[in-house]
mmCIF file of C-alpha atoms in Angstrom:
data_model
loop_
_atom_site.group_PDB
_atom_site.id
_atom_site.type_symbol
_atom_site.label_atom_id
_atom_site.label_comp_id
_atom_site.label_asym_id
_atom_site.label_seq_id
_atom_site.Cartn_x
_atom_site.Cartn_y
_atom_site.Cartn_z
ATOM 1 C CA TYR E 1 53.907 87.355 106.806
ATOM 2 C CA SER E 2 52.489 90.410 104.712
ATOM 3 C CA LYS E 3 51.720 90.600 101.133
ATOM 4 C CA THR E 4 52.670 93.958 101.032
ATOM 5 C CA ARG E 5 55.739 93.353 102.599
ATOM 6 C CA LEU E 6 56.903 90.673 100.277
ATOM 7 C CA CYS E 7 56.221 93.289 97.362
ATOM 8 C CA GLU E 8 57.720 95.777 98.717
ATOM 9 C CA THR E 9 60.843 94.584 100.662
ATOM 10 C CA TRP E 10 61.586 90.830 99.423
ATOM 11 C CA ALA E 11 60.559 90.603 95.743
ATOM 12 C CA PRO E 12 63.438 93.696 95.151
ATOM 13 C CA LEU E 13 65.792 91.765 97.477
ATOM 14 C CA PHE E 14 65.521 88.289 95.298
ATOM 15 C CA LEU E 15 65.183 90.103 91.964
ATOM 16 C CA SER E 16 68.615 91.851 92.600
ATOM 17 C CA PHE E 17 70.493 88.698 92.768
ATOM 18 C CA GLY E 18 72.644 87.843 90.034
ATOM 19 C CA LEU E 19 75.047 84.675 89.331
ATOM 20 C CA ASN E 20 78.964 85.264 89.848
ATOM 21 C CA ASN E 21 79.979 82.558 87.573
ATOM 22 C CA GLU E 22 82.396 84.606 84.958
ATOM 23 C CA PRO E 23 85.498 83.318 84.413
ATOM 24 C CA TRP E 24 86.647 85.669 86.898
ATOM 25 C CA ARG E 25 84.507 86.239 89.808
ATOM 26 C CA GLU E 26 83.958 89.328 91.487
ATOM 27 C CA TRP E 27 84.617 89.724 95.294
ATOM 28 C CA ALA E 28 83.691 93.094 96.893
ATOM 29 C CA LEU E 29 83.607 93.289 100.692
ATOM 30 C CA TYR E 30 84.900 95.788 103.258
ATOM 31 C CA GLY E 31 85.980 98.079 100.829
ATOM 32 C CA ILE E 32 87.893 95.676 98.934
ATOM 33 C CA HIS E 33 86.718 95.079 95.089
ATOM 34 C CA ALA E 34 88.457 92.521 93.267
ATOM 35 C CA ASN E 35 88.424 89.855 90.738
ATOM 36 C CA LEU E 36 89.894 86.108 91.006
ATOM 37 C CA PRO E 37 89.655 82.976 89.081
ATOM 38 C CA PRO E 38 86.817 80.484 90.256
ATOM 39 C CA SER E 39 89.603 78.370 91.659
ATOM 40 C CA PHE E 40 90.127 80.516 94.791
ATOM 41 C CA SER E 41 87.845 80.218 97.743
ATOM 42 C CA VAL E 42 87.821 82.114 100.922
ATOM 43 C CA GLU E 43 89.775 81.074 103.616
ATOM 44 C CA GLN E 44 89.902 83.580 105.998
ATOM 45 C CA VAL E 45 88.466 87.182 106.732
ATOM 46 C CA SER E 46 90.086 89.653 109.130
ATOM 47 C CA PRO E 47 87.639 92.822 108.909
ATOM 48 C CA TYR E 48 89.489 95.121 111.603
ATOM 49 C CA PRO E 49 89.190 98.721 111.469
ATOM 50 C CA ALA E 50 91.682 100.414 109.290
ATOM 51 C CA ASN E 51 93.247 96.980 108.464
ATOM 52 C CA VAL E 52 91.218 94.407 106.313
ATOM 53 C CA ARG E 53 92.849 91.460 105.141
ATOM 54 C CA LEU E 54 90.927 88.549 102.714
ATOM 55 C CA ASP E 55 92.639 85.184 102.344
ATOM 56 C CA PHE E 56 91.903 82.995 99.411
ATOM 57 C CA PHE E 57 93.323 79.201 98.524
ATOM 58 C CA ASP E 58 93.133 77.561 95.439
ATOM 59 C CA GLY E 59 93.364 74.063 96.596
ATOM 60 C CA LYS E 60 96.667 73.672 94.923
ATOM 61 C CA LYS E 61 98.764 75.335 97.549
ATOM 62 C CA HIS E 62 98.536 79.000 96.071
ATOM 63 C CA HIS E 63 97.625 81.629 98.727
ATOM 64 C CA LEU E 64 96.311 84.768 98.194
ATOM 65 C CA SER E 65 95.933 87.746 100.148
ATOM 66 C CA LEU E 66 93.981 91.187 99.673
ATOM 67 C CA HIS E 67 94.693 93.795 101.972
ATOM 68 C CA ARG E 68 93.360 97.426 102.618
ATOM 69 C CA TRP E 69 94.776 99.669 105.421
ATOM 70 C CA GLY E 70 93.445 103.136 106.188
ATOM 71 C CA ILE E 71 95.118 106.260 107.869
ATOM 72 C CA PRO E 72 98.206 105.774 105.550
ATOM 73 C CA ARG E 73 99.562 109.173 106.972
ATOM 74 C CA HIS E 74 100.107 107.625 110.216
ATOM 75 C CA LEU E 75 101.348 104.097 108.890
ATOM 76 C CA LEU E 76 103.917 105.274 106.784
ATOM 77 C CA GLU E 77 105.396 108.109 109.401
ATOM 78 C CA GLY E 78 107.850 108.899 107.115
ATOM 79 C CA LYS E 79 108.883 105.310 105.524
ATOM 80 C CA SER E 80 108.750 105.105 101.695
ATOM 81 C CA LEU E 81 106.402 102.761 100.356
ATOM 82 C CA PRO E 82 108.868 99.711 99.819
ATOM 83 C CA GLU E 83 110.079 100.406 103.481
ATOM 84 C CA PHE E 84 106.568 100.291 104.752
ATOM 85 C CA HIS E 85 105.768 97.411 102.463
ATOM 86 C CA GLN E 86 108.252 95.045 103.676
ATOM 87 C CA THR E 87 107.124 95.401 107.158
ATOM 88 C CA THR E 88 103.649 94.058 105.994
ATOM 89 C CA LEU E 89 105.057 90.383 105.236
ATOM 90 C CA GLY E 90 106.251 89.581 108.898
ATOM 91 C CA ARG E 91 109.715 88.216 110.340
ATOM 92 C CA LYS E 92 109.631 84.713 108.582
ATOM 93 C CA VAL E 93 110.301 86.233 104.913
ATOM 94 C CA LYS E 94 113.739 86.648 102.797
ATOM 95 C CA ILE E 95 113.207 89.421 100.294
ATOM 96 C CA LYS E 96 114.814 88.848 96.944
ATOM 97 C CA GLY E 97 113.785 92.166 95.387
ATOM 98 C CA ALA E 98 112.194 95.366 96.109
ATOM 99 C CA GLU E 99 111.284 98.241 93.987
ATOM 100 C CA GLY E 100 109.233 101.299 93.702
ATOM 101 C CA THR E 101 106.705 101.266 90.893
ATOM 102 C CA SER E 102 103.228 102.539 89.894
ATOM 103 C CA TYR E 103 99.877 100.728 89.675
ATOM 104 C CA GLY E 104 97.604 102.640 87.212
ATOM 105 C CA THR E 105 97.972 106.433 88.773
ATOM 106 C CA HIS E 106 99.197 105.278 92.210
ATOM 107 C CA ALA E 107 102.719 105.142 93.568
ATOM 108 C CA GLY E 108 103.521 101.725 94.523
ATOM 109 C CA SER E 109 105.763 98.890 95.739
ATOM 110 C CA ARG E 110 106.587 95.410 94.621
ATOM 111 C CA LEU E 111 108.367 92.860 96.492
ATOM 112 C CA ASP E 112 109.761 89.323 95.365
ATOM 113 C CA TYR E 113 110.369 87.200 98.217
ATOM 114 C CA ARG E 114 110.891 83.747 99.592
ATOM 115 C CA LEU E 115 109.055 81.978 103.083
ATOM 116 C CA VAL E 116 108.980 78.528 104.777
ATOM 117 C CA GLY E 117 105.929 76.867 103.361
ATOM 118 C CA SER E 118 102.967 76.523 105.770
ATOM 119 C CA LYS E 119 101.480 73.223 104.625
ATOM 120 C CA GLY E 120 102.195 69.569 105.151
ATOM 121 C CA PHE E 121 105.668 68.484 104.322
ATOM 122 C CA ASN E 122 106.938 71.747 103.067
ATOM 123 C CA LYS E 123 106.574 73.130 106.412
ATOM 124 C CA LEU E 124 108.012 69.975 108.156
ATOM 125 C CA LEU E 125 110.964 70.024 105.720
ATOM 126 C CA GLY E 126 111.751 73.776 105.745
ATOM 127 C CA ARG E 127 110.780 73.834 101.874
ATOM 128 C CA TRP E 128 111.009 77.614 100.664
ATOM 129 C CA TRP E 129 108.039 78.859 98.813
ATOM 130 C CA HIS E 130 108.019 81.907 96.664
ATOM 131 C CA GLY E 131 105.891 85.097 96.943
ATOM 132 C CA ARG E 132 105.132 88.289 95.334
ATOM 133 C CA SER E 133 103.572 91.394 96.942
ATOM 134 C CA GLU E 134 102.480 94.447 95.367
ATOM 135 C CA LEU E 135 101.099 97.470 97.322
ATOM 136 C CA TRP E 136 99.829 100.789 96.172
ATOM 137 C CA HIS E 137 98.776 104.051 97.933
ATOM 138 C CA ASP E 138 95.207 105.526 96.676
ATOM 139 C CA THR E 139 95.846 109.114 97.946
ATOM 140 C CA ALA E 140 92.187 109.966 96.777
ATOM 141 C CA GLU E 141 90.781 107.432 98.921
ATOM 142 C CA LYS E 142 93.490 107.706 101.701
ATOM 143 C CA ARG E 143 94.311 103.982 101.673
ATOM 144 C CA LEU E 144 96.577 101.448 101.044
ATOM 145 C CA TYR E 145 96.123 98.300 99.099
ATOM 146 C CA ALA E 146 98.001 95.308 98.433
ATOM 147 C CA LEU E 147 97.890 91.908 96.997
ATOM 148 C CA ALA E 148 100.334 89.336 98.062
ATOM 149 C CA GLN E 149 100.734 85.826 96.518
ATOM 150 C CA THR E 150 102.630 82.719 97.724
ATOM 151 C CA GLY E 151 103.166 79.161 96.471
ATOM 152 C CA PRO E 152 105.744 76.596 95.739
ATOM 153 C CA ASN E 153 106.733 77.699 92.319
ATOM 154 C CA SER E 154 107.710 81.340 91.188
ATOM 155 C CA GLY E 155 105.386 81.250 88.233
ATOM 156 C CA GLY E 156 101.741 81.346 88.199
ATOM 157 C CA PHE E 157 101.021 84.266 89.803
ATOM 158 C CA LEU E 158 97.902 86.404 89.007
ATOM 159 C CA GLU E 159 98.530 89.893 87.672
ATOM 160 C CA VAL E 160 97.538 92.759 90.102
ATOM 161 C CA GLU E 161 95.616 94.434 87.152
ATOM 162 C CA ASP E 162 93.471 91.548 86.484
ATOM 163 C CA VAL E 163 92.529 91.047 90.394
ATOM 164 C CA PHE E 164 91.951 94.992 90.560
ATOM 165 C CA PRO E 165 90.606 96.064 87.020
ATOM 166 C CA SER E 166 90.579 99.586 88.345
ATOM 167 C CA LEU E 167 94.349 100.007 88.237
ATOM 168 C CA LYS E 168 94.293 99.227 84.458
ATOM 169 C CA THR E 169 95.238 102.603 82.524
#
C-alpha cells in the first residue's frame, strides 16, 4: 500500500466507474459496441483473432449473437454479402428468405431462417425455431458485423439499429 499510488492510480480508476442500468445496457468489448435490454446476459464469449462472437440469452429461449470479423477481402473472396452470410449460419438451417440491403451507410444482407431448437424438448422433438440474421460490411473499418437472433416464435426480434445505434441514419 502507498498513499501516492492510491491517489494517482486507483482513485481515478474507481471514480471512472458508472452504473450500466439504463433500459438498454451498453456492451463494449473486443471491438463490438452494442446495446441490449437488461433481460439478456452473456452466455459465451469467443474472442478469436479476426473472428469475435458474443452470445447472449434472455432466459426465455431467445438467443442473440453479435459477430465481428476482420479481413473481409479474404472472407468474401468474390462472394456477395448474402452468399457469405449464408455460410455463417451453419448447416442445420433452412433459409426462408435472403436479401441484399443496407444498414446506415453500409452494404448488408438480411436472412430469415429456421433451425432445430437447441433447448429441452424443442431439441428432442425437433421443433423448428425461427431466426433472423443481419450482416453488414463496414468498409472504413475493414470489418464485417452481424446480429443473429433465434427463438421459438417469429416475432420479438430486436431491431438492428437499436442494438447498434451507430447504424441509425
